[in-house]
Coordinates of C-alpha atoms and ligand atoms in Angstrom, one line a residue:
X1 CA 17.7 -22.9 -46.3
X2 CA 21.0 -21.5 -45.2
X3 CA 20.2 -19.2 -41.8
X4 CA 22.6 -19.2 -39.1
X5 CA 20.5 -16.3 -37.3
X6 CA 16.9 -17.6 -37.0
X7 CA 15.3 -15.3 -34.3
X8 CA 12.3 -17.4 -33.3
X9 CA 14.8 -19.8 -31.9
X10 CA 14.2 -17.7 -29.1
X11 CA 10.3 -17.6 -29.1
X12 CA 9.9 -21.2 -29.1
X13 CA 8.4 -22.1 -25.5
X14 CA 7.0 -19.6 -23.0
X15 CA 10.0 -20.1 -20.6
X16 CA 11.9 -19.2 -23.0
X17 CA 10.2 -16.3 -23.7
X18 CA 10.1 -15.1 -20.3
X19 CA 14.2 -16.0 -19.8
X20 CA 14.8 -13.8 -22.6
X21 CA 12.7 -10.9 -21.9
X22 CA 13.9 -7.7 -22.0
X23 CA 11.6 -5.3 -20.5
X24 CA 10.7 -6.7 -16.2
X25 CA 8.1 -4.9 -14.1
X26 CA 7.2 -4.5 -10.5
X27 CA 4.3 -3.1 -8.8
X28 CA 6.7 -0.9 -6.9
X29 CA 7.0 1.3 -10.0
X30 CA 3.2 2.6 -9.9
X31 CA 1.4 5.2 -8.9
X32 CA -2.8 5.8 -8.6
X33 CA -3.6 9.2 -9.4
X34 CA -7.0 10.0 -7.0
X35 CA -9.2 12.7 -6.6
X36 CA -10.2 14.2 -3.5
X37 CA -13.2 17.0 -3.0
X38 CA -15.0 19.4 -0.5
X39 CA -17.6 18.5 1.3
X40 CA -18.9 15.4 3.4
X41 CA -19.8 11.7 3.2
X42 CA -19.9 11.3 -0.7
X43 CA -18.3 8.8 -3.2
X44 CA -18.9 10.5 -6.7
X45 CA -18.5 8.5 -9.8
X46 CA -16.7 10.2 -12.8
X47 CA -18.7 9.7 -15.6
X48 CA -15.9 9.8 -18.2
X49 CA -14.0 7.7 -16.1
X50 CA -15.6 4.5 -15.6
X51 CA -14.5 3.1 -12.1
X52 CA -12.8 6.3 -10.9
X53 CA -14.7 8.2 -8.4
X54 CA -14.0 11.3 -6.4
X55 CA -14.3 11.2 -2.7
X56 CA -14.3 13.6 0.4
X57 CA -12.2 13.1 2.9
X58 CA -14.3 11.4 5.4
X59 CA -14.4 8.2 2.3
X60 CA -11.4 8.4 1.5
X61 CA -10.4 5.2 3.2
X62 CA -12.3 3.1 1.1
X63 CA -10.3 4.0 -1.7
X64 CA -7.0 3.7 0.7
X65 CA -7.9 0.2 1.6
X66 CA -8.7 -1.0 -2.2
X67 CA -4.9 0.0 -2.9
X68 CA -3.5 -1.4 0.2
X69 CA -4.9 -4.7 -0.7
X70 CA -3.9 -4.6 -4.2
X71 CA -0.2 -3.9 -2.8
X72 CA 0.0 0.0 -4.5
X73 CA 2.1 1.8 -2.6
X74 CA 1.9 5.3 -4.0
X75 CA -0.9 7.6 -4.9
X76 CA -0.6 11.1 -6.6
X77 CA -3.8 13.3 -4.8
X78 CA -5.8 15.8 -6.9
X79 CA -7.9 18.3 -4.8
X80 CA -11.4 19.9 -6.0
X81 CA -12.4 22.4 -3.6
X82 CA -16.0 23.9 -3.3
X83 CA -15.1 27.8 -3.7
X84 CA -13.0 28.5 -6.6
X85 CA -11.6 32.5 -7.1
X86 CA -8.7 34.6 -9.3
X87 CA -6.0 33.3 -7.4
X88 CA -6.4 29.9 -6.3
X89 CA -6.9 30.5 -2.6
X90 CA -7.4 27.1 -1.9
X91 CA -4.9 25.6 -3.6
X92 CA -2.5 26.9 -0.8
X93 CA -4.7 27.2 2.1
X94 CA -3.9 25.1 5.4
X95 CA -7.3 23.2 5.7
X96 CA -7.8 22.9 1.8
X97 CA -8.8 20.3 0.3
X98 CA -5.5 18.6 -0.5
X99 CA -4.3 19.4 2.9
X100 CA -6.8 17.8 5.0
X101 CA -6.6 14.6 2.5
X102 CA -3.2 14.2 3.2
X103 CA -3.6 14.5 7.1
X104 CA -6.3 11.8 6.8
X105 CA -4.2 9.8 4.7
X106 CA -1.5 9.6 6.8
X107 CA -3.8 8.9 9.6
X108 CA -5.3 6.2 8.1
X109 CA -2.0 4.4 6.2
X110 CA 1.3 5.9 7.7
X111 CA 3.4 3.8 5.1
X112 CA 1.6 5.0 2.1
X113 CA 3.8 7.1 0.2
X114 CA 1.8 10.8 -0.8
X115 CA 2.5 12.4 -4.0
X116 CA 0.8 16.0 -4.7
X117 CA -0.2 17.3 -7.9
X118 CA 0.8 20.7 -7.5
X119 CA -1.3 23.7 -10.0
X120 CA -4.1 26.3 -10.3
X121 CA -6.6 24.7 -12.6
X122 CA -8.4 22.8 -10.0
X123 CA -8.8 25.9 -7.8
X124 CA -8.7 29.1 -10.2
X125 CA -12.2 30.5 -10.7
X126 CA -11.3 30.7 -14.8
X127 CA -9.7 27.5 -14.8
X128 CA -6.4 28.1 -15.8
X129 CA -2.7 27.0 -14.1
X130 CA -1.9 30.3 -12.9
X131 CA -3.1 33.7 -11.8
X132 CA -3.9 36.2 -15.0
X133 CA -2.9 39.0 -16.4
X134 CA -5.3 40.4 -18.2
X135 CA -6.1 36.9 -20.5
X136 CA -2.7 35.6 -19.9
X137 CA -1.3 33.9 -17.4
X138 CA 1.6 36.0 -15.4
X139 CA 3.9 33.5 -15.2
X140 CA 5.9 34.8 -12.7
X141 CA 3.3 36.0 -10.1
X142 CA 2.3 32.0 -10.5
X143 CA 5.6 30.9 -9.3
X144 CA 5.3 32.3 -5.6
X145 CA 1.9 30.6 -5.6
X146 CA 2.8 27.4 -6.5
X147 CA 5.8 27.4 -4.5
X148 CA 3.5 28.5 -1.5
X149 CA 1.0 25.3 -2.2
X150 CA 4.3 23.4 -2.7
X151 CA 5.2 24.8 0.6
X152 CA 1.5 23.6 2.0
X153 CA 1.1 20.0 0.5
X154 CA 4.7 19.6 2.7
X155 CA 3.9 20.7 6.1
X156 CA 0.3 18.7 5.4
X157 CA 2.6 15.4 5.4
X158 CA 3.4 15.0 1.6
X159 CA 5.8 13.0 0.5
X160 CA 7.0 14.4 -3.0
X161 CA 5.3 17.2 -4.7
X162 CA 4.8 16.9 -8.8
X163 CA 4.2 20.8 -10.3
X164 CA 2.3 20.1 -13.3
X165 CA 1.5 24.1 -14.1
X166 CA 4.3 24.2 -16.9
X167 CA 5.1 27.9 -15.4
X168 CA 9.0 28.5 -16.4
X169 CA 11.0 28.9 -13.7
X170 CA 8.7 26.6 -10.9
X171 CA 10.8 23.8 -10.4
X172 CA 13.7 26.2 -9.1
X173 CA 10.9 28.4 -7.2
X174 CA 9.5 25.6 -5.0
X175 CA 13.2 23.9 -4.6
X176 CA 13.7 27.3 -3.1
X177 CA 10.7 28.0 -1.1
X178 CA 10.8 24.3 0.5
X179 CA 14.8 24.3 1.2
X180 CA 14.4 27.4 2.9
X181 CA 11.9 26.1 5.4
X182 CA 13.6 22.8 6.0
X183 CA 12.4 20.7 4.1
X184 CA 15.9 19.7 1.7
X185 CA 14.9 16.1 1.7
X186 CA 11.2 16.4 -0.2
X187 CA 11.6 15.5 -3.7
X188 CA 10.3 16.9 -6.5
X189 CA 8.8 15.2 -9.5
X190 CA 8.5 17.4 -12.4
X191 CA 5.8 17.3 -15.1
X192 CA 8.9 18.6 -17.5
X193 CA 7.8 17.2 -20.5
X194 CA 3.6 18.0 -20.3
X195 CA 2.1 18.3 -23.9
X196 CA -1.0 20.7 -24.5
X197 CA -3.3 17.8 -25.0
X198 CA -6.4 16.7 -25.8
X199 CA -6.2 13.7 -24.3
X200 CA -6.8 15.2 -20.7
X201 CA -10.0 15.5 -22.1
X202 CA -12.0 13.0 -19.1
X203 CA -9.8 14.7 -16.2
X204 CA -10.8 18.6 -16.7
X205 CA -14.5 16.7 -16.3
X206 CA -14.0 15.0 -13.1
X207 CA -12.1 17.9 -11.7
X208 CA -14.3 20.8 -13.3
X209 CA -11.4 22.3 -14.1
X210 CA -11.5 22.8 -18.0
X211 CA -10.2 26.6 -18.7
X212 CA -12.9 28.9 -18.9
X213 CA -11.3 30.9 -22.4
X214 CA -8.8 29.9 -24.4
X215 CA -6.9 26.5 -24.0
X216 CA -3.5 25.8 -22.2
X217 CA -1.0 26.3 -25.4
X218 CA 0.6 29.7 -23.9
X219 CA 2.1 27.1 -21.3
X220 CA 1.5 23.4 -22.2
X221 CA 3.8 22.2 -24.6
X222 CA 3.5 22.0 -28.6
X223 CA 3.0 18.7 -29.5
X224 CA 4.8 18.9 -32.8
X225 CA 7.9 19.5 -30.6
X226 CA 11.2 17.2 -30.0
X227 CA 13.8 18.8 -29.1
X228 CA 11.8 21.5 -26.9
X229 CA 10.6 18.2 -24.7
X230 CA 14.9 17.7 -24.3
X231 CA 14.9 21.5 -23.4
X232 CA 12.2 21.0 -20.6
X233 CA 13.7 18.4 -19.2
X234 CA 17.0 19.8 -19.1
X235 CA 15.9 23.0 -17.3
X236 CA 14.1 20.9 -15.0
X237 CA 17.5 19.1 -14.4
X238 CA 19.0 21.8 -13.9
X239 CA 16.5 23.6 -11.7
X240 CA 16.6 21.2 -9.1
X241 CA 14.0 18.4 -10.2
X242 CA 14.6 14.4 -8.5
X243 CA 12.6 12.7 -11.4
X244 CA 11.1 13.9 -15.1
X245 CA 7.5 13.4 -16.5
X246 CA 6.6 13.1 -19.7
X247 CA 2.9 13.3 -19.8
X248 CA 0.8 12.1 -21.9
X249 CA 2.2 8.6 -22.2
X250 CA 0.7 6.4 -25.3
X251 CA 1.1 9.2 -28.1
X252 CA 4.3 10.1 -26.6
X253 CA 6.9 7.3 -26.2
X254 CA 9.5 8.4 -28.5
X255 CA 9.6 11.5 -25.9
X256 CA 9.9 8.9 -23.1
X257 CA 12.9 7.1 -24.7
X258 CA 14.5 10.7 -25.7
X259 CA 14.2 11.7 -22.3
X260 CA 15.7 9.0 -20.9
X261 CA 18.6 8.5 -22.9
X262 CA 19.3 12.0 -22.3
X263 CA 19.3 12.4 -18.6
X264 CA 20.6 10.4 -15.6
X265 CA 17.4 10.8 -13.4
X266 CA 14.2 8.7 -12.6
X267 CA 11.6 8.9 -15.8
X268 CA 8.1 8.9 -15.3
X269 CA 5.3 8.5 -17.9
X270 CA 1.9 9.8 -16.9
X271 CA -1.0 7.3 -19.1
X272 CA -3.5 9.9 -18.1
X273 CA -7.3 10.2 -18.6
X274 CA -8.4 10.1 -22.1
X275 CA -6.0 6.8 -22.7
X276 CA -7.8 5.2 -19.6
X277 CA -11.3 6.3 -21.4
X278 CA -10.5 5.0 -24.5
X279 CA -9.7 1.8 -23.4
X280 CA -12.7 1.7 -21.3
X281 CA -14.9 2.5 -24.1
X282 CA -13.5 0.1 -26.3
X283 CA -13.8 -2.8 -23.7
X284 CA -17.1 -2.2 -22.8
X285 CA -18.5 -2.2 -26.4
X286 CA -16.6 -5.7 -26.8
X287 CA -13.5 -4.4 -29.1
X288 CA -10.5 -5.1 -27.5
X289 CA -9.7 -7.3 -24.1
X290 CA -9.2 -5.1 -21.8
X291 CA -6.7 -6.6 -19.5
X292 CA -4.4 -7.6 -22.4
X293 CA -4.2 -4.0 -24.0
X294 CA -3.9 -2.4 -20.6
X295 CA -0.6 -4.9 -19.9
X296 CA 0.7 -4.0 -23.0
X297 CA 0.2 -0.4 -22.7
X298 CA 1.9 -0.5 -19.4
X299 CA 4.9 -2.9 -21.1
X300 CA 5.3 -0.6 -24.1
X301 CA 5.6 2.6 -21.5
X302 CA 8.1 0.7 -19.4
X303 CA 10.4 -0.6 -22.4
X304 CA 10.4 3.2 -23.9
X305 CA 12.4 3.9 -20.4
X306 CA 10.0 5.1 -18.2
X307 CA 11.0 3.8 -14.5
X308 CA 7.7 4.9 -13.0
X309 CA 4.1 4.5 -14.8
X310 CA 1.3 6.7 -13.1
X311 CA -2.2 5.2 -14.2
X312 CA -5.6 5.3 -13.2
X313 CA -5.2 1.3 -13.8
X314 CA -2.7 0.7 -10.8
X315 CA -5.1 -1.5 -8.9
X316 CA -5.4 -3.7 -12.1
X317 CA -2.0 -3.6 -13.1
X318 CA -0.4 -4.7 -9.5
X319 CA -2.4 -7.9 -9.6
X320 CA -1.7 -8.8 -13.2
X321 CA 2.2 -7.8 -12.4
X322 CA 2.1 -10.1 -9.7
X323 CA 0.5 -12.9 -11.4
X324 CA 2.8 -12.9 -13.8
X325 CA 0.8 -11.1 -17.1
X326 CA 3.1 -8.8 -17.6
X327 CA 5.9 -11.1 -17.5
Ligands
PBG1 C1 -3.4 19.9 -13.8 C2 -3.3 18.5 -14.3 C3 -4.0 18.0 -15.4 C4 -3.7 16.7 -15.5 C5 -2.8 16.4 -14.5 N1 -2.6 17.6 -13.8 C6 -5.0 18.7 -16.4 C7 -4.5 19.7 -17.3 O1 -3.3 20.0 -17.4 O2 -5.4 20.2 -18.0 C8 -4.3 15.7 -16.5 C9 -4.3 14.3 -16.0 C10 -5.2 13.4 -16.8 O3 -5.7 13.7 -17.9 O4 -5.3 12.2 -16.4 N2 -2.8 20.9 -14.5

């Protein structure tokens, strides 16, 4: 056979492999997303996420230490309060939830860097990302909220704050709000790219924060959509945003690779709850290995571009990365 090119020259020997490679990882490039509630003394296991549990503030640690040992160095905090209203109250208030996590955290793990997920679902009595008008949400009445939790999350000791209300205009309105009280150095990681999705099917349940009417598509993205996802992230850009989401991850790679060739900042791609249940499912009924799909999940996310890879399997991940399954 005549073949000058013969590709699986390459592929002969597992150091070859691995000299070739063209997609490297590092534990440095994850984040734990972790839910934090009201009340006292209580780990609560999330049924439709097995191994994720919420905690209250006083438990928290345990959670903090699990991380610290597996050598994650980010977390992204979700809040469920215990009094839910119209307007989100809590979301913003300077002993909510969030808030007093992120004191605690600090406390407990100074160099653990804080990420907020910034909305209104978790806190909104109907469940939705913003404050209504009539059965819609009023966009721009939202924006002063979320720039005042923004504001909040901040002075509580965040690190970064990540809006993930898909209101127009928010990245520029929290920019705005945090610059004018000092805070110019806070980045802001913008869920630009966030698909109205079934797959956060898992997450409304642990955080009881499924809409009460209707569904998110007057502000979550279209999912048939391509070059909206560019337009997102382009306002975002523009807006003021440090690093760009695209959220889910697994159904939506091409959007990750899009994104990325198109702008020049940090790309993030959020594997969120019903990707995490799946696999679980799957694993525990015997159908796939678990740790191999869960690596290649991670490798597939990271060679569509993203440089960041937020996943309820962080733990897991850090200690295959570092011994070596990833490549
Ligand atoms: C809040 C928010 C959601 C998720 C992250 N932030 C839920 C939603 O938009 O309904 C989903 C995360 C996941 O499914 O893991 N708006």
């Amino acid at each position: 056979m005549d073949m000058t090119v013969r590709p699986r020259r390459l592929r002969g020997s597992e150091t070859l492999r691995k000299m070739v490679r063209e997609t490297r990882v590092d534990p440095a490039s994850l984040i734990y997303p972790m839910f934090v509630m009201d009340g006292v003394n209580k780990v609560e296991e999330i049924s439709a996420l097995p191994g994720q549990n919420r905690y209250t503030v006083d438990r928290m640690g345990e959670e903090l230490e699990r991380l610290n040992a597996a050598g994650v160095k980010s977390v992204m905090l979700f809040g469920i309060p215990e009094h839910k209203d119209e307007v989100g109250s809590q979301a913003y208030a300077a002993d909510g939830i969030v808030q007093r996590a992120l004191r605690k955290a600090r406390e407990l793990d100074p160099e653990l860097y804080l990420i907020t997920d910034v909305c209104m679902c978790e806190y909104t009595s109907h469940g939705h990302c913003g404050v209504l008008c009539g059965h819609d949400v009023d966009n721009d009445a939202t924006l002063e909220l979320l720039a005042k939790t923004a504001l909040s999350h901040v002075e509580a000791g965040a690190d970064m704050v990540a809006p993930s209300d898909m209101m127009d205009g928010r990245i520029r309105a929290i920019r705005e709000c945090l610059d004018a009280h000092g805070h110019t150095g806070t980045p802001i990681m913008s869920y630009a790219v966030k698909f109205a999705s079934s797959f956060y099917g898992p997450f409304r349940e642990a955080a009881g924060s499924a809409p009460s009417f209707g569904d998110r598509k007057s502000y979550q993205m279209d999912f048939h959509n391509r070059r909206e996802a560019l337009k997102e992230a382009f306002l975002d850009v523009e807006e003021g945003a440090d690093i760009i989401m695209v959220k889910p991850a697994m159904s939506y790679l091409d959007l990750v690779r899009e994104v990325r060739d198109a702008v020049d900042l940090p790309v993030a791609a959020y594997s969120v709850s019903g990707e995490y249940a799946m696999v679980k499912a799957a694993a525990a009924n015997g159908w796939i290995d678990e740790e191999k799909i869960v690596c290649e999940m991670a490798v597939a996310a990271f060679r569509a571009g993203t440089d960041i890879y937020i996943t309820y399997y962080a733990k897991e991940l850090a200690k295959y990365m570092r011994e070596g399954k990833l490549g």
